[in-house]
Tab-separated table of C-alpha atoms in Angstrom:
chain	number	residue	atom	x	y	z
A	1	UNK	CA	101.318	107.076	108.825
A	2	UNK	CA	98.042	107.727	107.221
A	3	UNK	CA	95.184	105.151	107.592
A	4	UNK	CA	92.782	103.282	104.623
A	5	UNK	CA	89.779	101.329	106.073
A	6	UNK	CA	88.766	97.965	104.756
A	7	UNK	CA	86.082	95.840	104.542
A	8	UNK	CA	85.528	92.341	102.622
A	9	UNK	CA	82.002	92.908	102.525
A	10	UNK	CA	81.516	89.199	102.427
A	11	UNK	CA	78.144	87.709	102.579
A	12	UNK	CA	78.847	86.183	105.601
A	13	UNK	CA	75.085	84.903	106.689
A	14	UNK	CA	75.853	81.908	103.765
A	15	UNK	CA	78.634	80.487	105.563
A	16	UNK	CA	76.426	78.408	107.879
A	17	UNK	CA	74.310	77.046	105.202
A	18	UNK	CA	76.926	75.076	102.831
A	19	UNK	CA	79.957	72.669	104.690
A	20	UNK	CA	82.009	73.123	102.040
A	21	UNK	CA	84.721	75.981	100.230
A	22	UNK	CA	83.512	79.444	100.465
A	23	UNK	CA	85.264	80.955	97.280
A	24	UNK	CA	84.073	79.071	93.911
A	25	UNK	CA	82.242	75.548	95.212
A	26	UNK	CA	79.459	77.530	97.484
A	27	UNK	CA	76.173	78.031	95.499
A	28	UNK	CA	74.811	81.407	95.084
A	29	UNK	CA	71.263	79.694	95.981
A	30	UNK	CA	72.702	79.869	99.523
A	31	UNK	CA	72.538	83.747	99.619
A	32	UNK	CA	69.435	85.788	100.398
A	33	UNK	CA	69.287	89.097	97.763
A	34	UNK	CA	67.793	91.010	100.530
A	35	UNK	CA	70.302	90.184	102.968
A	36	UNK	CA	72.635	91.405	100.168
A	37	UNK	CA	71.314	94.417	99.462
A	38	UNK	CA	70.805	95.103	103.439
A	39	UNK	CA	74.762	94.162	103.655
A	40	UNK	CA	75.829	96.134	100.706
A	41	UNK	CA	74.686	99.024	101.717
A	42	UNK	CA	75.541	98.581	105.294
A	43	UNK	CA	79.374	98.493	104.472
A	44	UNK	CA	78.882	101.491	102.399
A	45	UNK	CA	77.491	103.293	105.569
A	46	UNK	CA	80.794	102.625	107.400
A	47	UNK	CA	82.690	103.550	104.013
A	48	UNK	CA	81.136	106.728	104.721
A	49	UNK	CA	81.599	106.917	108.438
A	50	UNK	CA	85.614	106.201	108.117
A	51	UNK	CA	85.525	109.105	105.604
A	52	UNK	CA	83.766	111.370	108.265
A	53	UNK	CA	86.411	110.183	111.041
A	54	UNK	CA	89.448	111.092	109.026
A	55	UNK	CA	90.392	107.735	107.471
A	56	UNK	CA	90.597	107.195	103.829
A	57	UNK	CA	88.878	104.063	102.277
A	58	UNK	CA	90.014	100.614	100.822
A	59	UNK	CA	87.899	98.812	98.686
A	60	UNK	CA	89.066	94.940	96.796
A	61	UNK	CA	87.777	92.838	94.344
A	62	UNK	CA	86.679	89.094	93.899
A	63	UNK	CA	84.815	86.779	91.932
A	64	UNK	CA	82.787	83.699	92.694
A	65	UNK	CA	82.856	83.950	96.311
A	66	UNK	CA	80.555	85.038	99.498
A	67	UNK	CA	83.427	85.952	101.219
A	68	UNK	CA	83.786	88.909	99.126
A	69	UNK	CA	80.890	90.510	97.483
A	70	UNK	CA	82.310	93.099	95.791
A	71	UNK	CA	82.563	92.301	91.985
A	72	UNK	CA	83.093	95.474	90.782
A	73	UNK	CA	85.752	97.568	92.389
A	74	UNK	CA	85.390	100.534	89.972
A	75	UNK	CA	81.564	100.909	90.672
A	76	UNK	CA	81.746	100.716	94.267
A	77	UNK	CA	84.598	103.364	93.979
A	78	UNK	CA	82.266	105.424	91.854
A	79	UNK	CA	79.631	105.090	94.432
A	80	UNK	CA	82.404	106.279	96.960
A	81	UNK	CA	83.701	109.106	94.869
A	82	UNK	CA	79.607	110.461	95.933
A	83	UNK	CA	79.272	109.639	98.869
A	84	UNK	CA	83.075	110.585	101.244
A	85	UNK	CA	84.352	114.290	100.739
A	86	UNK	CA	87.697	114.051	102.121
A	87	UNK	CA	89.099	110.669	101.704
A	88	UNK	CA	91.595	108.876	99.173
A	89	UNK	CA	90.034	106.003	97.292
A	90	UNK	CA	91.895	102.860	96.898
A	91	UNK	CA	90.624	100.414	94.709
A	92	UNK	CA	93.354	96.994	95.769
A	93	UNK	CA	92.838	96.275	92.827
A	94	UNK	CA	92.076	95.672	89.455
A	95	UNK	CA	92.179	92.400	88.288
A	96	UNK	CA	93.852	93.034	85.284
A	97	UNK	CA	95.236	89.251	84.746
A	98	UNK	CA	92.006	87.912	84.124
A	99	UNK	CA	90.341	90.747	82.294
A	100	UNK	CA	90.316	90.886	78.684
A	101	UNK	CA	90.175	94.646	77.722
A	102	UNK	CA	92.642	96.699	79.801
A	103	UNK	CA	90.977	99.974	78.378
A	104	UNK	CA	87.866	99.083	80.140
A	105	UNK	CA	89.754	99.295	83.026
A	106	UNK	CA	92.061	102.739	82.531
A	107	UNK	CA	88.048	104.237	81.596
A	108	UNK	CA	86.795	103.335	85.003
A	109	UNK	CA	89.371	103.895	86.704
A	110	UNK	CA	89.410	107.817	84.801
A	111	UNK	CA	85.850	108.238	85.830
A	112	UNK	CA	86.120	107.524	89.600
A	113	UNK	CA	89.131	109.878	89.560
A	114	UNK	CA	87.654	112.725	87.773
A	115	UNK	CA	84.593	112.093	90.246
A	116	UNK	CA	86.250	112.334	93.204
A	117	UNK	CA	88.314	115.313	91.963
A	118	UNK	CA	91.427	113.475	91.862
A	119	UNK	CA	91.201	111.096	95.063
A	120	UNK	CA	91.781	108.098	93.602
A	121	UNK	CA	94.699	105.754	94.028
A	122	UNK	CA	95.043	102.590	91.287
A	123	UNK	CA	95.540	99.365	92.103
A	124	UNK	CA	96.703	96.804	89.770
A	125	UNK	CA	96.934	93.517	90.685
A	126	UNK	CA	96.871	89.339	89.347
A	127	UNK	CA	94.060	88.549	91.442
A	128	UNK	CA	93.331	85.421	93.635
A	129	UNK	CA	93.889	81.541	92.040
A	130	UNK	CA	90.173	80.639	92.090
A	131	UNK	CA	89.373	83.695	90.203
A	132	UNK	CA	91.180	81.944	87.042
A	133	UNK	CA	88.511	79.129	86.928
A	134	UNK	CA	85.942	82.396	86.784
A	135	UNK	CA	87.884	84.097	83.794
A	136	UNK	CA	89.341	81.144	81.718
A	137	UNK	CA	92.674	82.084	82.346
A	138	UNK	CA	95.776	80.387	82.157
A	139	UNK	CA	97.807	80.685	85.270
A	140	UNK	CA	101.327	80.299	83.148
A	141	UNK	CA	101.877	83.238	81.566
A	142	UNK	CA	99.660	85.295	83.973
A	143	UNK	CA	102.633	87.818	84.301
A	144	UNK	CA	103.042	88.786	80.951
A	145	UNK	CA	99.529	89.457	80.156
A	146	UNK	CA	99.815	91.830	83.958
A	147	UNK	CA	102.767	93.387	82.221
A	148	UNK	CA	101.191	93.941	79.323
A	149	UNK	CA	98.148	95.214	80.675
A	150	UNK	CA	99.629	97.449	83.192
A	151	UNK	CA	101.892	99.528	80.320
A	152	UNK	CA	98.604	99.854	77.820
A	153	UNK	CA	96.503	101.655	80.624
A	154	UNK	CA	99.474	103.605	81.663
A	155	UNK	CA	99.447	104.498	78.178
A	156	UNK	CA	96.015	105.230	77.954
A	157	UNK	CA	96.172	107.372	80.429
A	158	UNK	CA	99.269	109.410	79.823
A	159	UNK	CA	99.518	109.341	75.660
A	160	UNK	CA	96.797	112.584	74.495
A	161	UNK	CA	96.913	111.958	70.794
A	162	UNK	CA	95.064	108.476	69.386
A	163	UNK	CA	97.380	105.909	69.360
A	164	UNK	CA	96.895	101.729	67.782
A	165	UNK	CA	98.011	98.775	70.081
A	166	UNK	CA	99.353	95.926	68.972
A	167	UNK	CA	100.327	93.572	71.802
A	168	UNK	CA	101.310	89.826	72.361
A	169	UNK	CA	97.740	89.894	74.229
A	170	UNK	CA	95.978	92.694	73.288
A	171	UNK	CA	95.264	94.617	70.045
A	172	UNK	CA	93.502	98.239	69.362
A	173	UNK	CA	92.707	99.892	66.531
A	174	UNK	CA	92.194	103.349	68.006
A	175	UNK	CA	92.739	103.927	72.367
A	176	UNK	CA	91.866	107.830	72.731
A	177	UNK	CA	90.828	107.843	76.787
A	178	UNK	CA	88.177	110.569	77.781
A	179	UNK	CA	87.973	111.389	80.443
A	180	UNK	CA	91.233	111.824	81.472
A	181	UNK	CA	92.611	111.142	84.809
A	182	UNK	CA	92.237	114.724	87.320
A	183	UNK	CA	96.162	113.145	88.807
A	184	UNK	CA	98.066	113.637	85.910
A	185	UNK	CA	100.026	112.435	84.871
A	186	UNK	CA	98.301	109.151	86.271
A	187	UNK	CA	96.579	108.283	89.477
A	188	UNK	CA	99.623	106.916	92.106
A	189	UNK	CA	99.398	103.301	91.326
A	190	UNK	CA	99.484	100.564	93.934
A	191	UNK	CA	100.150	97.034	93.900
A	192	UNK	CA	99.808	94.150	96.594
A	193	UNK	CA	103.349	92.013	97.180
A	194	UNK	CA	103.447	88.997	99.958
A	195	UNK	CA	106.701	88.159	98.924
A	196	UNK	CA	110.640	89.779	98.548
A	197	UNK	CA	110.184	88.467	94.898
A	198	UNK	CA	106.564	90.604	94.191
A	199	UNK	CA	108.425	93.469	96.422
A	200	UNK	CA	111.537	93.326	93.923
A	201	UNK	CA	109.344	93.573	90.666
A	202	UNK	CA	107.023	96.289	92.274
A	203	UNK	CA	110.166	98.833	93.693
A	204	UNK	CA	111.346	99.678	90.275
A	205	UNK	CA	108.290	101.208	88.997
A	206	UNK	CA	108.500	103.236	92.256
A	207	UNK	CA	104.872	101.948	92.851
A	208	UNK	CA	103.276	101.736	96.802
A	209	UNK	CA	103.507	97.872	98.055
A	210	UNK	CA	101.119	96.529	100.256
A	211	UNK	CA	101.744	93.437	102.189
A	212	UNK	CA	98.380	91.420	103.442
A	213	UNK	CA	98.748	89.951	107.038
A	214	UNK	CA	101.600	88.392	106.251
A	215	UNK	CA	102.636	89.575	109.965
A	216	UNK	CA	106.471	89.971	110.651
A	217	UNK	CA	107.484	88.313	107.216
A	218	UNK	CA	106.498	91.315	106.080
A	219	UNK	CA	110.200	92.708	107.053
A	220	UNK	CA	111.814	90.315	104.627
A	221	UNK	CA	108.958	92.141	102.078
A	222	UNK	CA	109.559	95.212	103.175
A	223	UNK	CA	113.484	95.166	103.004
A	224	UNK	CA	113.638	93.558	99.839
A	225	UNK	CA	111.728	96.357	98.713
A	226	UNK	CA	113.962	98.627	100.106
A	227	UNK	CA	116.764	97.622	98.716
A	228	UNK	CA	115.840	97.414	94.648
A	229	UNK	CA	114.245	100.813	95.087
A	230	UNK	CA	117.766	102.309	95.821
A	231	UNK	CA	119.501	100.216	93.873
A	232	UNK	CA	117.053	101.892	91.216
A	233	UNK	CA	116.984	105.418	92.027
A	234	UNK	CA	119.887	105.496	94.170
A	235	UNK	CA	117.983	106.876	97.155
A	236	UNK	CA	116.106	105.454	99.941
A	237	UNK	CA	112.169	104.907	99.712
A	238	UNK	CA	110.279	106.795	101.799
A	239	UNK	CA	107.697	105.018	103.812
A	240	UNK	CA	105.154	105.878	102.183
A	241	UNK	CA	106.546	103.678	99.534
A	242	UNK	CA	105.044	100.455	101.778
A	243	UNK	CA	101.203	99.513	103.471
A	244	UNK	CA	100.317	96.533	105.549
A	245	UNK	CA	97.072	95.831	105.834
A	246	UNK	CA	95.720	94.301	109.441
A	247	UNK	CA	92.597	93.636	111.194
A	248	UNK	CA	91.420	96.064	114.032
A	249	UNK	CA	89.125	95.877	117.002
A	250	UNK	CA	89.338	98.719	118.753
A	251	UNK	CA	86.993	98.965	122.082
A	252	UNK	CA	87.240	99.675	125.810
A	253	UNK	CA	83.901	97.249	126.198
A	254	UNK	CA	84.965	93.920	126.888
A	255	UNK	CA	82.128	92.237	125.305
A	256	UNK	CA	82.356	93.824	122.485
A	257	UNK	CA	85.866	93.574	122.123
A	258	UNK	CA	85.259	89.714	122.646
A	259	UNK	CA	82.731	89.906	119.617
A	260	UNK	CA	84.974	91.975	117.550
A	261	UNK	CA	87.976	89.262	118.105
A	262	UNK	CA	85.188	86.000	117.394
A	263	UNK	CA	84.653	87.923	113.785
A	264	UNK	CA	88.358	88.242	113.475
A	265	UNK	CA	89.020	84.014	113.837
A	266	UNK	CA	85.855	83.623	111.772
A	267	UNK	CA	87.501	85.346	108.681
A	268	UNK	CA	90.725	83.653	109.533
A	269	UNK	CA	88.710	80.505	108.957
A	270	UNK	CA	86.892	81.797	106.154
A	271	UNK	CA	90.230	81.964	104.475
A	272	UNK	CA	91.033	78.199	104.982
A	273	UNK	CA	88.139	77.448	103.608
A	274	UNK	CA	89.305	76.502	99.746
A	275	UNK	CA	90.606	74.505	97.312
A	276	UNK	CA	93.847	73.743	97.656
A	277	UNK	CA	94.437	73.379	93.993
A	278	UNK	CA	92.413	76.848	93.962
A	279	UNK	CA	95.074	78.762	96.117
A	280	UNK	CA	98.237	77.619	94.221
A	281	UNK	CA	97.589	76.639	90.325
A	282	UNK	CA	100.770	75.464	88.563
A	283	UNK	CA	102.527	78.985	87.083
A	284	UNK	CA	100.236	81.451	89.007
A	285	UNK	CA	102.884	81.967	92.205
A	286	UNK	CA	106.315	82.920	92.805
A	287	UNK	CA	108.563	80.628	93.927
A	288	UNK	CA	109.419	82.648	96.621
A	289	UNK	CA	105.583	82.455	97.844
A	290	UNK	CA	105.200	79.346	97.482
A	291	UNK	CA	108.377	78.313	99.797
A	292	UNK	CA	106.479	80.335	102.191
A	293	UNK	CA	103.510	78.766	101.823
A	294	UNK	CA	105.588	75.218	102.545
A	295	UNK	CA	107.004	76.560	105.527
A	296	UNK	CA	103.296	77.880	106.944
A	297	UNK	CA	102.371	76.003	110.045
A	298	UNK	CA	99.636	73.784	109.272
A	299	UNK	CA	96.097	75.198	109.742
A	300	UNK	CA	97.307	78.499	109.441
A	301	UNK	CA	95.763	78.741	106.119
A	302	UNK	CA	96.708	80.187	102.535
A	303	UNK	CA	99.852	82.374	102.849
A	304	UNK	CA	100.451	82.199	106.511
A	305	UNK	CA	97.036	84.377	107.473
A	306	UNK	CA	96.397	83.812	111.393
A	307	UNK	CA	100.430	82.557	112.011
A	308	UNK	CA	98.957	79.447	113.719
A	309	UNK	CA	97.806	81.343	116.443
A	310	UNK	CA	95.081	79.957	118.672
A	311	UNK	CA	93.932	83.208	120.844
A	312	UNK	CA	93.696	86.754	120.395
A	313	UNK	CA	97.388	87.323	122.109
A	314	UNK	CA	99.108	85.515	119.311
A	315	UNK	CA	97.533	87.156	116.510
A	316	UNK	CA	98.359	90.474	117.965
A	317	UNK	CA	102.137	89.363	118.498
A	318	UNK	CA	101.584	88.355	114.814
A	319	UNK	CA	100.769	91.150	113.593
A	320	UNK	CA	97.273	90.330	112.233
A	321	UNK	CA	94.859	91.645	115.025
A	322	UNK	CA	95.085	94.801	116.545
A	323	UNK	CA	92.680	95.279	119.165
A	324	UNK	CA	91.757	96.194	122.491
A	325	UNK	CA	91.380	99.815	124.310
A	326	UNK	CA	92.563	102.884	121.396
A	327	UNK	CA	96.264	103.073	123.390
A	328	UNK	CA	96.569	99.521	123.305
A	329	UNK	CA	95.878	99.415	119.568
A	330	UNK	CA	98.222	102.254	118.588
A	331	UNK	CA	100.649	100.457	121.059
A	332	UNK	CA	100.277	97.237	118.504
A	333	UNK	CA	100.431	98.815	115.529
A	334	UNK	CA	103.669	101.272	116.484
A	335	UNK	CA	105.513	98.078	117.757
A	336	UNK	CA	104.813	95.731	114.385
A	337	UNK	CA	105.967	99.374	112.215
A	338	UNK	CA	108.948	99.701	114.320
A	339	UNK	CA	109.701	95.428	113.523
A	340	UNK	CA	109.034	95.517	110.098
A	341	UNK	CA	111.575	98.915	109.426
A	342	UNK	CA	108.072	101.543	109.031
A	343	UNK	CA	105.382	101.652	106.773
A	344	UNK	CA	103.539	104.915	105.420
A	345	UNK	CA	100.179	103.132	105.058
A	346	UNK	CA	98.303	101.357	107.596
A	347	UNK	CA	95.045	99.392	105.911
A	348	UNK	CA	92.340	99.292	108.715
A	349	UNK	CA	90.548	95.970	108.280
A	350	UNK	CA	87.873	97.091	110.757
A	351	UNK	CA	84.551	94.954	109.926
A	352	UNK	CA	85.457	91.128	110.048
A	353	UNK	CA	82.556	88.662	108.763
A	354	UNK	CA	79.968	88.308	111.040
A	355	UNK	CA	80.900	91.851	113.606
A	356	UNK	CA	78.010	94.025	113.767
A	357	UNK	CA	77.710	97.113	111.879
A	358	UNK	CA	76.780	98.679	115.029
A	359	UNK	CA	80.265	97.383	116.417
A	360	UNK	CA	82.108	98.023	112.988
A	361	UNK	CA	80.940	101.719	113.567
A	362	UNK	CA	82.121	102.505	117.411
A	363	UNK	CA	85.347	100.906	116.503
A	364	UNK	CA	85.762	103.490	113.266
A	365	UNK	CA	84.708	105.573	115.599
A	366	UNK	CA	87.057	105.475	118.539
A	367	UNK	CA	89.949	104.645	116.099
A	368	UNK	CA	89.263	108.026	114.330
A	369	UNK	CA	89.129	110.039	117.441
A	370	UNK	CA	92.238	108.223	119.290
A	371	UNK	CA	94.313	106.454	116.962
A	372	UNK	CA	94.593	108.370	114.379
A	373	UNK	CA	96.338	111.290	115.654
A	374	UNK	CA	98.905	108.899	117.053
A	375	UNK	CA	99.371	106.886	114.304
A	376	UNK	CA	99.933	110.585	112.109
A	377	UNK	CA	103.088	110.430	114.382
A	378	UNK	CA	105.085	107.376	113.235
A	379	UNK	CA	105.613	108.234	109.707
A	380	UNK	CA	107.119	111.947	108.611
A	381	UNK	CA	104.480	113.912	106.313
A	382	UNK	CA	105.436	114.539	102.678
A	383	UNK	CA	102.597	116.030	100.786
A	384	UNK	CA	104.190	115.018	97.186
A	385	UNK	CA	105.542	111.584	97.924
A	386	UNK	CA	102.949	109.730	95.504
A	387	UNK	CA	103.371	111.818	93.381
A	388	UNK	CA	107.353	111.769	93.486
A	389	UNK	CA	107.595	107.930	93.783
A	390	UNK	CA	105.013	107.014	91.128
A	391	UNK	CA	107.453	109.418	88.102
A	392	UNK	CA	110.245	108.244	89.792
């Protein structure tokens, strides 16, 4: 099992200063430039530091919110292709629902891969239901124009002669990408799937699913996954072929191992935090997420994040929070793999809205040093699996 680490790089000092939702409603009045800039570059420090411990990096995308900063996943992946030596670069991911020129988006995504020298990995994914409001995009039909998107920047990417375009949603006169991709014939492409009905459309491409603290509902993900990919290529998926993403504290101080789990319920109720109407608008879910959605205990929040759980026991027996001493952590994380059938990709969320950097960084820290080697243990090594499963 190799290990991404993650940050939301929210803007978390505005949270106090407006009562009501966090993503969309909250004015941008409410946050301080400075403190921005002072944040920004903060959770590029521990970017940095994960890369120095062994870990490769995570980075997302959002729009209109504090709880996520990061507009821009391509530049901050550019910045990262500088700055880390040794790490793989997910970007989870490209809105490419919402955006209206797909090419943009195989360009970027070419330059942060030929900067790195061929670390990147591509995600591609529909983005979060307030985000339409941002873009002027019509939930029904979101799919299509994913589809649609997805096959011109493959195409971009992997056609070396001009070519012309001429979509349902997008036309081109002339797409001729420089630079190309270093990973040809494309950068391993990744997409985020909560449900057995994302996991089904996602295993046919071959493509790495990642599953967002959805805790042990992930199985039903995971197996579903599973299955269509050997129904497809009429062999089993390695694990590498699956990520869940969790948070971690990881500590032997019990103060700031109480800090680090405060952060952790703070983001959980971060995420509550919205519109309703924002998390689900008509034709942007699956019906299969939006049963479980129905069947979330209330105050859970949107998709089941926290489980209903009320201390830091129940979110570890959930699945969300990892945390504690290094062997307790890797005790966690080896017991959810083992319930959910195995993963290949474990996506650290190791700074939590308000945790100190200073906290942030002896977690990474210890994590790198203790966990990691374990962790390399769970999953069997195979140096050519992304690029086996994405040409599968």
């Amino acid at each position: 099992m190799d290990v991404y680490f993650f940050s939301e790089q929210s803007h978390y000092p505005a949270w106090g200063k407006f009562d009501g939702m966090l993503r969309g409603d909250i004015p941008n009045k409410h946050g301080d430039p400075q403190v921005s800039s002072q944040l920004l570059n903060g959770y590029l420090d521990l970017y940095q530091l994960a890369d120095q411990c062994g870990m490769n990096v995570m980075v997302n995308e959002h729009h209109i919110a504090s709880t996520c900063m990061n507009n821009s996943i391509t530049l901050t992946l550019a910045v990262l292709a500088r700055i880390t030596k040794n790490a793989r670069l997910l970007g989870l991911g490209s809105i490419i629902t919402n955006r209206p020129d797909p090419i943009r988006v195989a360009e970027e995504y070419s330059i942060v891969d030929s900067i790195s020298g061929g670390r990147l990995d591509m995600g591609l994914v529909k983005g979060a239901g307030w985000e339409l409001y941002a873009s002027n995009a019509n939930p029904s039909g979101g799919m299509d124009r994913f589809w649609e998107a997805h096959d011109l920047i493959l195409a971009a990417m992997t056609r070396h002669e001009p070519f012309s375009w001429e979509g349902e949603h997008f036309e081109y006169r002339c797409v001729n990408l420089w630079p190309r991709p270093v990973q040809q014939d494309h950068p391993p492409v990744w997409f985020t799937g909560n449900s057995p009905g994302s996991a089904k459309l996602t295993a046919p491409k071959g493509y790495v699913n990642a599953a967002f603290l959805t805790g042990p509902a992930a199985k039903q993900t995971f197996d579903a996954y599973r299955e269509t990919y050997e129904e497809t290529f009429g062999h089993k998926a390695h694990p590498d072929r699956l990520a869940y993403l969790g948070m971690v504290a990881c500590s032997r101080d019990k103060a700031q191992t109480e800090r680090n789990i405060e952060a952790a319920f703070a983001y959980l109720a971060s995420v509550a935090r919205m519109r309703p109407a924002h998390v689900n608008p008509p034709g942007y879910s699956h019906y299969q997420a939006i049963t479980s959605m129905m069947q979330t205990p209330p105050g859970a929040g949107p998709g089941g994040m926290g489980g209903g759980a009320t201390n830091a026991e129940d979110l570890a027996k959930a699945g969300i929070l990892f945390w504690g001493e290094p062997e307790r952590v890797v005790d966690q994380i080896a017991a959810f793999n083992e319930l959910v059938g195995g993963f290949g990709h474990f996506l650290n969320m190791g700074q939590n809205a308000h945790q100190p950097f200073e906290d942030a960084r002896d977690s990474i820290e210890m994590f790198g040093e203790f966990c990691l080697p374990e962790l390399a243990k769970l999953t069997p090594a195979r140096e050519t699996a992304a690029k086996e499963s994405v040409n599968a």
